[in-house]
Coordinates of C-alpha atoms and ligand atoms in Angstrom, one line a residue:
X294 CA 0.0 0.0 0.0
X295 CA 1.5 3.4 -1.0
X296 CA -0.4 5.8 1.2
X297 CA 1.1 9.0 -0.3
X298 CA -1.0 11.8 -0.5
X299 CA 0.0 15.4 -2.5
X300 CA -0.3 18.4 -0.9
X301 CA -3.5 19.4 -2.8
X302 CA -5.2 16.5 -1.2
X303 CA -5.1 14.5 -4.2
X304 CA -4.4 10.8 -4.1
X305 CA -1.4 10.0 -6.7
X306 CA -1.9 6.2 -6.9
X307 CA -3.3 3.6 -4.8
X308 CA -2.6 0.1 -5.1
X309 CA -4.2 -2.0 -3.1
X310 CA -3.0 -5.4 -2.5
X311 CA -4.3 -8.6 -0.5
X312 CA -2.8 -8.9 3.4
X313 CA -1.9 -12.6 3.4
X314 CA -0.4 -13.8 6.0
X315 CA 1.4 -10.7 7.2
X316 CA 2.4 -10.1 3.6
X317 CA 1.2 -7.6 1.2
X318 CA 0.9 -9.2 -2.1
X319 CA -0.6 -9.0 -5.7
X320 CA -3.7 -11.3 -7.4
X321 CA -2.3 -14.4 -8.6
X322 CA -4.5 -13.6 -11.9
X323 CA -2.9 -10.6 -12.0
X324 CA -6.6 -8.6 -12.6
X325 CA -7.4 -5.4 -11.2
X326 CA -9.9 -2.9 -10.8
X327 CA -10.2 0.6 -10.6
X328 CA -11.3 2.4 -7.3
X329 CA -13.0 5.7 -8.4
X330 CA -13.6 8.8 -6.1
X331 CA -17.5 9.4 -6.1
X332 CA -16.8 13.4 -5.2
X333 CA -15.0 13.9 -9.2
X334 CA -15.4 10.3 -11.0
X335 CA -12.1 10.2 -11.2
X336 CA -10.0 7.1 -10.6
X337 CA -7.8 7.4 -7.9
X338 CA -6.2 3.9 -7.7
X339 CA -6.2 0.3 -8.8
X340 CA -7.3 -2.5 -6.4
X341 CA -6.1 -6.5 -7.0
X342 CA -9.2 -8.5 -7.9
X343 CA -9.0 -11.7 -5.6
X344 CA -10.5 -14.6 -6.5
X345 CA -10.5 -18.2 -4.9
X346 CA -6.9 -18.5 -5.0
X347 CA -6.3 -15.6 -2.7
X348 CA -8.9 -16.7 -0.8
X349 CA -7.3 -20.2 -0.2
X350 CA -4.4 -18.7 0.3
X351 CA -5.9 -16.2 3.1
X352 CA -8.0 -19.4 4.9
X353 CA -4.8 -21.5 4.9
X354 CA -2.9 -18.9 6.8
X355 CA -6.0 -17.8 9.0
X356 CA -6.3 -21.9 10.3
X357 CA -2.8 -21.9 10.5
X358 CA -2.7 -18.7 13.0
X359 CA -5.4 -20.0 15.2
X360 CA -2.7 -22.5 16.7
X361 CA 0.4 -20.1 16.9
X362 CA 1.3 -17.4 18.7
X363 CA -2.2 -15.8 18.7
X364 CA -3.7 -19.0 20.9
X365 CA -0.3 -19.0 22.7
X366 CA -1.2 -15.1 24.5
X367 CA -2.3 -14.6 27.5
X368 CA -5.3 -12.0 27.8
X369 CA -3.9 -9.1 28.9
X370 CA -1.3 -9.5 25.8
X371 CA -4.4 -9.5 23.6
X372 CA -6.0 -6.6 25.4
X373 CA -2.8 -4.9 24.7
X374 CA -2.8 -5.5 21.2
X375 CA -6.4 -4.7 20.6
X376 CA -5.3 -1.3 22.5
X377 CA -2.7 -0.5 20.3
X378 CA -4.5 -1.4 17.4
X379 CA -7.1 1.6 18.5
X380 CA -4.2 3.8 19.5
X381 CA -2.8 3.6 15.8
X382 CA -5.8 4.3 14.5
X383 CA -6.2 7.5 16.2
X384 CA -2.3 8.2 15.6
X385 CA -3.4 8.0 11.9
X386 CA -6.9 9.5 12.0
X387 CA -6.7 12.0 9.3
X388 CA -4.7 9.9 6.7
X389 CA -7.7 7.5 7.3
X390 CA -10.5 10.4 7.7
X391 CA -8.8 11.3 4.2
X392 CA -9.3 8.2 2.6
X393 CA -12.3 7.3 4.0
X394 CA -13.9 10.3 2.4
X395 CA -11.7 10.1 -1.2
X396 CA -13.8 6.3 -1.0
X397 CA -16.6 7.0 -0.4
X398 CA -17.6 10.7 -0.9
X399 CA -19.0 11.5 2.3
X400 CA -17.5 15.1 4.4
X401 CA -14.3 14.5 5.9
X402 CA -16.0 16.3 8.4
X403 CA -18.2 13.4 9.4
X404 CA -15.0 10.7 8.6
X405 CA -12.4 13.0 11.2
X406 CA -15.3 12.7 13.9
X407 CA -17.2 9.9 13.7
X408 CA -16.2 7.1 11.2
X409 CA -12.8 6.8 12.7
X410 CA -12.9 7.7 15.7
X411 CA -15.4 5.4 16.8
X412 CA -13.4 2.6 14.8
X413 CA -10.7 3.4 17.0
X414 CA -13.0 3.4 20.0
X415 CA -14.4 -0.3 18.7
X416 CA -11.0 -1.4 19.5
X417 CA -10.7 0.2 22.7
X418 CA -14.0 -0.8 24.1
X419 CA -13.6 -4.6 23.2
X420 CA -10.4 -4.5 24.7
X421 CA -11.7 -3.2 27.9
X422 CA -14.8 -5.9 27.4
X423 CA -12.8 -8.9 27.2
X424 CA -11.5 -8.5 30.9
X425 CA -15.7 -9.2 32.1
X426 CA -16.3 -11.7 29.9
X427 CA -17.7 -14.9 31.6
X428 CA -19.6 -18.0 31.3
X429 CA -22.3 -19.9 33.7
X430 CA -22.2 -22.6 35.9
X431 CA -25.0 -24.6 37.2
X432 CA -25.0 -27.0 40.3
X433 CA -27.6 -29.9 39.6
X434 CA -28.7 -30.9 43.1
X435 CA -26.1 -33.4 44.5
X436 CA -25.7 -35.1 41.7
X437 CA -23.3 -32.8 39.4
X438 CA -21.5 -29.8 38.3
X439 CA -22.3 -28.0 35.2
X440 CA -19.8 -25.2 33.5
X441 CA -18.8 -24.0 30.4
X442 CA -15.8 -22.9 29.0
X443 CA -15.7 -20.5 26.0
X444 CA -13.3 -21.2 22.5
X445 CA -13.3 -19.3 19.8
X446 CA -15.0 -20.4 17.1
X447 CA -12.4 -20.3 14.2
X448 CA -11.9 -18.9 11.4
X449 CA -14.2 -15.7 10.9
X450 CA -15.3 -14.2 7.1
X451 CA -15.5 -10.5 7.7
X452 CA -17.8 -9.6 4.3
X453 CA -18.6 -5.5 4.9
X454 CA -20.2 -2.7 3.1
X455 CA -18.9 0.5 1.9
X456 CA -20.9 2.7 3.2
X457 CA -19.6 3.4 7.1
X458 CA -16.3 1.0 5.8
X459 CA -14.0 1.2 8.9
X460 CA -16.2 1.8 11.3
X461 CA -18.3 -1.4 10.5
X462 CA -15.6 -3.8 9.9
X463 CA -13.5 -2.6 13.0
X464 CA -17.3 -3.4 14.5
X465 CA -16.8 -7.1 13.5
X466 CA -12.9 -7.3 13.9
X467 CA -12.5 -5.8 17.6
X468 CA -15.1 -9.0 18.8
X469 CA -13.3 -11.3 16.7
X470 CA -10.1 -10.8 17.6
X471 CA -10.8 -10.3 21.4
X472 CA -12.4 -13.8 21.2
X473 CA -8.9 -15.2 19.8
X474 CA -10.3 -16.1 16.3
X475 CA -8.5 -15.2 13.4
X476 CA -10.2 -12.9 10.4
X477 CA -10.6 -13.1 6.3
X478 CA -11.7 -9.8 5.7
X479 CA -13.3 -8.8 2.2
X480 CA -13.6 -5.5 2.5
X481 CA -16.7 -3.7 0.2
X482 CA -15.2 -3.3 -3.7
X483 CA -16.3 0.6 -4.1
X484 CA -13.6 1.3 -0.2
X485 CA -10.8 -0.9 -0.2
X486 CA -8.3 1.9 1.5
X487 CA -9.1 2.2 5.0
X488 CA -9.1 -1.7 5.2
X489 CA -5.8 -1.9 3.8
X490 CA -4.7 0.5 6.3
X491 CA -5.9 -1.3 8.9
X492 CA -4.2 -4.3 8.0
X493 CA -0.8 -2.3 7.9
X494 CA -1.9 -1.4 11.6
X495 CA -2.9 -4.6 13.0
X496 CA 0.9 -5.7 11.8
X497 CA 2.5 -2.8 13.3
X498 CA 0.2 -3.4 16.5
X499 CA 1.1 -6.6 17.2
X500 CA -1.2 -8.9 15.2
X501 CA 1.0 -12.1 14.6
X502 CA 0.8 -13.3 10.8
X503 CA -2.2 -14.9 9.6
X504 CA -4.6 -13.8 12.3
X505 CA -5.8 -10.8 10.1
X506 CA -5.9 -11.0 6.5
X507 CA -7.6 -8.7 3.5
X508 CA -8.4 -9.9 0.4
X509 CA -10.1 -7.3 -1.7
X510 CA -12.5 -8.4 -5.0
X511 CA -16.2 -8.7 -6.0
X512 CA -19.0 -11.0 -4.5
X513 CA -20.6 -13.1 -7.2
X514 CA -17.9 -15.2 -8.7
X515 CA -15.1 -13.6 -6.7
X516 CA -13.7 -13.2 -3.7
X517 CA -16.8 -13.0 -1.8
X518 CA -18.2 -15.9 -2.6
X519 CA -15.2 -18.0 -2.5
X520 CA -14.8 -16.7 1.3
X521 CA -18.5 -17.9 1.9
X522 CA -18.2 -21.0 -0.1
X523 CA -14.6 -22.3 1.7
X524 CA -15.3 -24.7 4.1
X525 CA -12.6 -24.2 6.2
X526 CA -14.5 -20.9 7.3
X527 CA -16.4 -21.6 10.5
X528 CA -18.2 -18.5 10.8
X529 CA -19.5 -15.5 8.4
X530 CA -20.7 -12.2 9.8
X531 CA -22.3 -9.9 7.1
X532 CA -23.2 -6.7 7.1
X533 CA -24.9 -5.3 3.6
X534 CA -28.1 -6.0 1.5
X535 CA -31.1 -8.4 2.2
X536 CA -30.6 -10.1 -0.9
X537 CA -27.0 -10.2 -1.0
X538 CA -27.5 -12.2 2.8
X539 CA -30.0 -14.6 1.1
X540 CA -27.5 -15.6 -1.3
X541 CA -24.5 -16.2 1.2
X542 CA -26.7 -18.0 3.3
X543 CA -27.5 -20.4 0.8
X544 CA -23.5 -20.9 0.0
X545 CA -22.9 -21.5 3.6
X546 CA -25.3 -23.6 4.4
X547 CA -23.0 -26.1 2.9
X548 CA -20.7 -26.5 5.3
X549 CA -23.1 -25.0 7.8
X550 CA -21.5 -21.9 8.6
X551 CA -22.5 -19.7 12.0
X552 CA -23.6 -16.6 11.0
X553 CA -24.4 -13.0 11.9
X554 CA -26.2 -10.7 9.8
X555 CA -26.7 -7.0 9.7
X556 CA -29.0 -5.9 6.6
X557 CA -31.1 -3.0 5.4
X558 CA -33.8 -1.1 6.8
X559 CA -36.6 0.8 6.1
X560 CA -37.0 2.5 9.4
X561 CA -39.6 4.7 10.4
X562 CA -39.5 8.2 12.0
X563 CA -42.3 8.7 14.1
X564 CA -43.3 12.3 15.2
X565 CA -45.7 12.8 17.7
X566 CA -47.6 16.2 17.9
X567 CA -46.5 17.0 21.5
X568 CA -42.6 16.4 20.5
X569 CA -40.3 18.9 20.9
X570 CA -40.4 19.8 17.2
X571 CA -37.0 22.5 17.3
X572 CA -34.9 18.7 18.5
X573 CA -36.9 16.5 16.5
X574 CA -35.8 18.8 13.0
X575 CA -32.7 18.8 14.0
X576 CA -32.6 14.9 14.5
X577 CA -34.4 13.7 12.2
X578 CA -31.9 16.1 9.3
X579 CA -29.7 13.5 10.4
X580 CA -31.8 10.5 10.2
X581 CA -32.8 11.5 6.7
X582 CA -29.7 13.1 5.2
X583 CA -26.7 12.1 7.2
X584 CA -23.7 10.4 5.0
X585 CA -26.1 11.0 2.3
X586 CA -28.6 9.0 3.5
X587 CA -26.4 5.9 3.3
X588 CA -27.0 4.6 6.8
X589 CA -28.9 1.0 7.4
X590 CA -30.6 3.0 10.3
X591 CA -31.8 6.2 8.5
X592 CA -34.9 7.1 9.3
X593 CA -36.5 7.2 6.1
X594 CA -40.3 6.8 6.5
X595 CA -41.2 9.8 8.5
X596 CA -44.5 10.0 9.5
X597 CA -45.8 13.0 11.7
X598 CA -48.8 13.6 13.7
X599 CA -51.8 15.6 11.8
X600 CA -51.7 18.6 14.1
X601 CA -48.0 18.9 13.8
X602 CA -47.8 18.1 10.1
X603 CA -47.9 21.2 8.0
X604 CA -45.9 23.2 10.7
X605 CA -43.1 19.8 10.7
X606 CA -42.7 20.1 6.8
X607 CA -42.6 23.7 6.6
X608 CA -39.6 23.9 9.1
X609 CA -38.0 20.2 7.8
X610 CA -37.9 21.9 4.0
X611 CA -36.7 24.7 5.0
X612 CA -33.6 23.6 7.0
X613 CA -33.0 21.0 4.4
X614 CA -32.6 23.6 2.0
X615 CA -29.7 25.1 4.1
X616 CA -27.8 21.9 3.9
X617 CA -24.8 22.3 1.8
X618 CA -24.3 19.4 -1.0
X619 CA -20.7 19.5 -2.1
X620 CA -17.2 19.0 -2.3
X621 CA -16.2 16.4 1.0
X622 CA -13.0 18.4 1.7
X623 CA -14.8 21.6 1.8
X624 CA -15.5 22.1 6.2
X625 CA -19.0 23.6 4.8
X626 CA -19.9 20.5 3.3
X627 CA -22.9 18.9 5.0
X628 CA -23.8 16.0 2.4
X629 CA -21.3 14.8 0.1
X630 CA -21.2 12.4 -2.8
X631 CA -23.2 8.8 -3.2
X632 CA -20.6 5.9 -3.6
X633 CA -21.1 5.5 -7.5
X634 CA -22.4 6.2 -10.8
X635 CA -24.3 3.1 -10.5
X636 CA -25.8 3.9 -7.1
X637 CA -26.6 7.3 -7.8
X638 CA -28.8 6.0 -11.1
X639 CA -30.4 3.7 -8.5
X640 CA -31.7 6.5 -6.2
X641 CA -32.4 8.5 -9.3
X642 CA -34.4 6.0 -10.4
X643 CA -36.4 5.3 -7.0
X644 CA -37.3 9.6 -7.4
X645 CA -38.8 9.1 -10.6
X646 CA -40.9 6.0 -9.2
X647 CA -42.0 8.3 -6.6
X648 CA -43.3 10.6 -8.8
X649 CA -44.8 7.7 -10.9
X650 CA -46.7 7.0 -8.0
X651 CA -47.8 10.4 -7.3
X652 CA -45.4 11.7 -4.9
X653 CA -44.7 15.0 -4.5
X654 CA -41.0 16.4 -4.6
X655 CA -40.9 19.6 -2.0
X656 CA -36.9 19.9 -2.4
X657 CA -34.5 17.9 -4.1
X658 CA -35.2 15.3 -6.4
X659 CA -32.1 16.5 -8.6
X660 CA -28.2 17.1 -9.0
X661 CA -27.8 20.4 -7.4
X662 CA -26.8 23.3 -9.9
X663 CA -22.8 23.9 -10.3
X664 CA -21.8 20.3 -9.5
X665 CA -21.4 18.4 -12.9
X666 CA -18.7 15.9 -11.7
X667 CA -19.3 13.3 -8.9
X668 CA -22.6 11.5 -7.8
X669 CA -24.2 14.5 -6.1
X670 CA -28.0 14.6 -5.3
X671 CA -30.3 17.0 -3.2
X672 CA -31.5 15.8 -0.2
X673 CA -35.1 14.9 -1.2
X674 CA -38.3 15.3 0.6
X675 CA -41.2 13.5 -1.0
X676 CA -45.2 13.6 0.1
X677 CA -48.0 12.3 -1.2
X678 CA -47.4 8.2 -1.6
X679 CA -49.0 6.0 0.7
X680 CA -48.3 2.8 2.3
X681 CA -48.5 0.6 -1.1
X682 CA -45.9 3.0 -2.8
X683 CA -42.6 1.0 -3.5
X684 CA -40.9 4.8 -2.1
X685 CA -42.1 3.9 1.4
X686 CA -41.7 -0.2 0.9
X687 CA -38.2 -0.2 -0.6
X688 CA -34.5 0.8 1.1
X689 CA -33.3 3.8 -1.0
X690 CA -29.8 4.2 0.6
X691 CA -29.7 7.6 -0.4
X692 CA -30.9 11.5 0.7
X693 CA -34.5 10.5 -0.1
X694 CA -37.4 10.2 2.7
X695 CA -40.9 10.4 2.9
X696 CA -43.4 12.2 5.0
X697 CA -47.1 11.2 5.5
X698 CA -49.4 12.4 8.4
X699 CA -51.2 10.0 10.7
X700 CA -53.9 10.6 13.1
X701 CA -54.3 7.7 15.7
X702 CA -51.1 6.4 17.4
X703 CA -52.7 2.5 16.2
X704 CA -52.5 3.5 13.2
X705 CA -49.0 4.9 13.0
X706 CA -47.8 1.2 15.0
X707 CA -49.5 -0.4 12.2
X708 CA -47.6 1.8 9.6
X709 CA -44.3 1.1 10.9
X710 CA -44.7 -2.1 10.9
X711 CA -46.0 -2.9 7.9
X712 CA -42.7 -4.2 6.2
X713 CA -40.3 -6.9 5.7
X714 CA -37.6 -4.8 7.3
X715 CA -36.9 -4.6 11.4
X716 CA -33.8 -3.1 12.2
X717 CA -34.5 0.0 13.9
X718 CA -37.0 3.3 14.4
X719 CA -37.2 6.1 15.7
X720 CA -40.6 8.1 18.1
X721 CA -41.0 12.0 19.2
X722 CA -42.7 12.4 22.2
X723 CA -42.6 14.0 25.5
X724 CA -45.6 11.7 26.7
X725 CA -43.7 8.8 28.7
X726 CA -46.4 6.4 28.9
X727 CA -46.2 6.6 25.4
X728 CA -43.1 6.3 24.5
X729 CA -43.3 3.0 26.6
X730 CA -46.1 1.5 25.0
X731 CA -45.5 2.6 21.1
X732 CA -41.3 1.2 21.8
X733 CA -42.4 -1.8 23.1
X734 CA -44.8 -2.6 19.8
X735 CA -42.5 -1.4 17.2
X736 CA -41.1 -4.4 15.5
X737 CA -37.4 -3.4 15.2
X738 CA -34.1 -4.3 16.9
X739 CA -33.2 -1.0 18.2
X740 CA -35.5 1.8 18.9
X741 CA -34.8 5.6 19.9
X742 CA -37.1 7.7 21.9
X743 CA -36.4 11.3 21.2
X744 CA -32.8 10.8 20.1
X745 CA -31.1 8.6 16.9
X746 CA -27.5 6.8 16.3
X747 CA -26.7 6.8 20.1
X748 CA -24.9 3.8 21.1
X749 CA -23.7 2.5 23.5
X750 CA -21.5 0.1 22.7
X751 CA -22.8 -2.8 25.4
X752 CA -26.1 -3.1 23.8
X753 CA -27.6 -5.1 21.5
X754 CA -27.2 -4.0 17.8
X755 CA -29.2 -5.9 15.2
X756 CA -32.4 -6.4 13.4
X757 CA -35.8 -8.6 13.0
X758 CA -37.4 -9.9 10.5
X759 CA -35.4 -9.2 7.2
X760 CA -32.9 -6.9 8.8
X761 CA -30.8 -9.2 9.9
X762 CA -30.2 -12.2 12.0
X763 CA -28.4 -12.4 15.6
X764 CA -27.2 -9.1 17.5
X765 CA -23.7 -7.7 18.0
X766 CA -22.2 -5.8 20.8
X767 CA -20.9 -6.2 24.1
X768 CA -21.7 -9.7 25.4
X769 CA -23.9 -10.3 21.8
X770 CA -20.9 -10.1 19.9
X771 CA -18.9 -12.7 22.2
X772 CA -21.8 -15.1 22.0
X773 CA -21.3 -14.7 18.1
X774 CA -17.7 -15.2 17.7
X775 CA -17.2 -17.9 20.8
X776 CA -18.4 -21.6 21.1
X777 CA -19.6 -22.8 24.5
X778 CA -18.8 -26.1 25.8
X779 CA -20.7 -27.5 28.5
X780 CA -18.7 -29.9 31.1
X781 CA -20.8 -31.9 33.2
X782 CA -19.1 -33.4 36.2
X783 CA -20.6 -35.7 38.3
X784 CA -20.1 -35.9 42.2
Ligands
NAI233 P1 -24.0 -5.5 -0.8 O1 -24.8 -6.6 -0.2 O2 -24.1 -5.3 -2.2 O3 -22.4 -5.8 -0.5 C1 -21.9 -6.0 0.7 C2 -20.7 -6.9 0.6 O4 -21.0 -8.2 0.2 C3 -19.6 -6.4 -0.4 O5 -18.4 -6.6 0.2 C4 -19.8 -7.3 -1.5 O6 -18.7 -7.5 -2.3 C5 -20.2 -8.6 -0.9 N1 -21.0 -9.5 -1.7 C6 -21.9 -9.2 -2.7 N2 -22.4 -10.4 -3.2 C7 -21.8 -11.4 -2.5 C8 -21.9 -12.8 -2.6 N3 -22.6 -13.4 -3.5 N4 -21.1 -13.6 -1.8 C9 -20.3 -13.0 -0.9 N5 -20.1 -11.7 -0.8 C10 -20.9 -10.9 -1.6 O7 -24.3 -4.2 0.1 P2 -23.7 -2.8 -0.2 O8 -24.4 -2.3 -1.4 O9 -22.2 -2.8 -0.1 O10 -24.2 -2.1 1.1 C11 -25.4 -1.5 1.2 C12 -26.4 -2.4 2.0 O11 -25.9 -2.6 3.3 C13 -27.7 -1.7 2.3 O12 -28.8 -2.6 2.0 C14 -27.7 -1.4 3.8 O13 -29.0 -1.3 4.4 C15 -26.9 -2.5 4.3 N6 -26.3 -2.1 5.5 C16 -26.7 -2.6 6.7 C17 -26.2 -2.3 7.9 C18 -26.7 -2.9 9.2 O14 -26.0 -2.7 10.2 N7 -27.8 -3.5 9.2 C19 -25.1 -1.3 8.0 C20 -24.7 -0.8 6.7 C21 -25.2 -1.2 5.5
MG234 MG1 -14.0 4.0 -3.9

């Protein structure tokens, strides 16, 4: 990895190779790609395209490391490690805030102080996590004895997005390595910088060879699917579309793989008339527009209560309006680029659907005026559609919401949970016995009551119904990436 940057914060070249077994090295095939910079179109760097023989190569050494050094430390040498490996990133955070945001498109704003940052902090907090972690014991009358000790469980397939890249695999590898597995990671195709990094920093940390290993490529036919088809994996956790999940589920039911997923969402905003409107606006510009919308927990069915409706849009257009859409590296920037031509035609397409289906576009709904290069779009509001309309049915993954009034809080429960999606949502109120009962009825892994994205890292993070399968975090994520064995002794 050359990670030389020009003054005019530029990238010169990138070339990203695998991290196999402590060793940065090229695609046997010798195919690349291109990585392109969403903010200009312009490609910044090539990227090897690995394929099942980089993949062997990375499983090997990954089996391997599960019975060297790695088992061998004690676990305050791995808490040290972890440490470090959170230290570094923070040493490094604007090299990686800077290529975080030349991948994706998003403000370096939000890379510098949230993105890595809290992939630092995913390290730090596991680390401190691993000295509580436990198991139960059970004594059965006279008669026996019953405890379990915890293993890891393997080798772990690390298969990530590219829309919150660091932050999200540093989500999966913190747990994993804590739990003394060892980690194929195949980073998304669109950001394969800040995981190259990383690799480079788990080395300098510490990591022996072979416990952490990158190999970069496509799903179908690729990499990815040769990491979710090998069955010397043991475990797969996934974090990216519903569709893509039903497809790696059917590879690894093979070799009957555990797995943890962590899908899309179509997650609703609910405003109740007596919310504090000024906090909810403010909030909910973040649910709908925040890293352009390309966040599994936007909010991006908003529905608001009749009396409060007109006055909600009113003040929700007009402070949308104020958001700046540009250039990432500009410190005005408020929403930057979507990942890729491709995705950009996607949401494109979803605005003209809308309309199609007789939605209305109050602001937005087009590239903004002066930005010809780059995936650029205007954070969209959109009324009018109702509950049939694929707009409200569908994940956009872009700066599109909806808003649609409701009158009877049965009805809004009923809304909200009228899709195949459950991963989170999100209710305005200042009545308590409300925000109780509504919470408690919502089908969705993680709810917010007057608040959005605050985590605390403990809890569990995860969603029903098509949003996902298991949780992650704190004790969640050990229960993922351990086995338990039960040993029975009799008196
Ligand atoms: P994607 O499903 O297209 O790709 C995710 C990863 O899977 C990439 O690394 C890709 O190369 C790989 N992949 C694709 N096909 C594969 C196959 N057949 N076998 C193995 N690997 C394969 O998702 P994308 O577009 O990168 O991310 C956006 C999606 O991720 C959205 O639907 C979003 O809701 C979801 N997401 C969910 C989150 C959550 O926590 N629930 C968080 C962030 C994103
Ligand atoms: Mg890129």
């Amino acid at each position: 990895m050359k990670t030389e940057v020009v003054a005019s914060e530029k990238v010169k070249a990138f070339d990203c190779q695998h991290f196999i077994n402590g060793r940065f090295l090229p695609s046997q095939s010798g195919k690349m790609f291109q990585n392109i910079n969403p903010a200009t179109g312009e490609v910044i760097g090539t990227v090897c395209e690995g394929g099942k023989e980089e993949i062997d190569l990375a499983v090997a050494a990954a089996k391997r490391a599960l019975s060297g050094p790695w088992k061998r430390m004690t676990t305050g040498e791995r808490i040290a490690v972890l440490r470090r490996i959170g230290d570094l990133i923070l040493e490094r955070k604007e090299e990686l805030a800077r290529l975080e945001s030349l991948d994706t498109g998003k403000p370096y704003s939000l890379s510098l102080t949230l993105d890595i940052p809290r992939a630092a902090y995913n390290f730090h907090f596991f680390a401190d996590y691993l000295r509580s972690v436990g198991t139960e014991a059970y004594q059965t009358d006279e008669v026996a004895i019953n405890y379990s000790i915890r293993r890891p469980v393997g080798v772990v397939g690390l298969i990530n997005p590219w829309n919150l890249p660091l932050l999200l695999l540093t989500w999966k590898l913190a747990p994993c390595l804590a739990a003394g597995n060892t980690a194929v990671i195949k980073p998304a195709e669109w950001t394969p910088l800040t995981a190259t990094v990383l690799a480079e920093i788990c080395k300098e940390a510490g990591v022996p060879d072979g416990v952490v290993n990158v190999v970069h490529g496509f799903g179908p036919d690729s990499a990815g699917a040769a990491l979710t088809e090998h069955p010397d994996v043991d475990a797969i956790t996934f974090t990216g579309e519903t569709t893509t999940g039903k497809v790696i589920m059917a590879a690894a039911a093979k070799s009957l793989k555990k797995l943890s997923y962590e899908l899309g969402g179509k997650n609703p905003n609910i405003i109740f008339a007596d919310a504090d409107l000024d906090e909810a606006i403010e909030t909910t510009l973040k649910s709908s527009f925040m890293n352009q919308g390309e966040v599994c927990l936007c909010g991006s069915r908003i529905y608001v209560e009749r009396p409060l409706y007109e006055q909600f849009l009113q003040k929700f257009v007009a402070k949308t309006k104020e958001l700046v859409v540009g250039d990432p590296f500009d410190p005005r920037t408020n929403v930057g680029a979507l990942i890729s031509e491709e995705h950009y035609e996607r949401v494109m397409s979803y605005i003209e659907l809308a309309k199609e289906e007789g939605g209305r576009i109050l602001t937005g709904g087009k590239r903004p005026d002066g930005l010809d290069q780059g995936y650029y779009l205007e954070p969209t509001i959109i009324v009018g559609v109702n509950r049939n309309c694929r707009i409200v049915r569908e994940e956009v993954f872009g700066p599109v919401v909806t808003v649609m009034p409701f009158d009877e809080e049965e009805e809004v429960i009923a809304q909200a949970n009228d899709t195949h999606y459950g991963l989170s949502a999100t209710i305005w109120t200042n009545d308590l016995r409300r925000a109780h009962r509504v919470a408690a009825r919502i089908e969705a892994g993680i709810v917010w009551v007057n608040t959005w994205f605050l985590r605390d890292l403990r809890t569990p993070f995860g969603g029903m119904k098509q949003s996902g399968i298991g949780r992650e975090g704190g004790m969640h994520s050990f229960e993922f990436y351990t086995e338990l064995t039960n040993i029975c002794i009799k008196l």
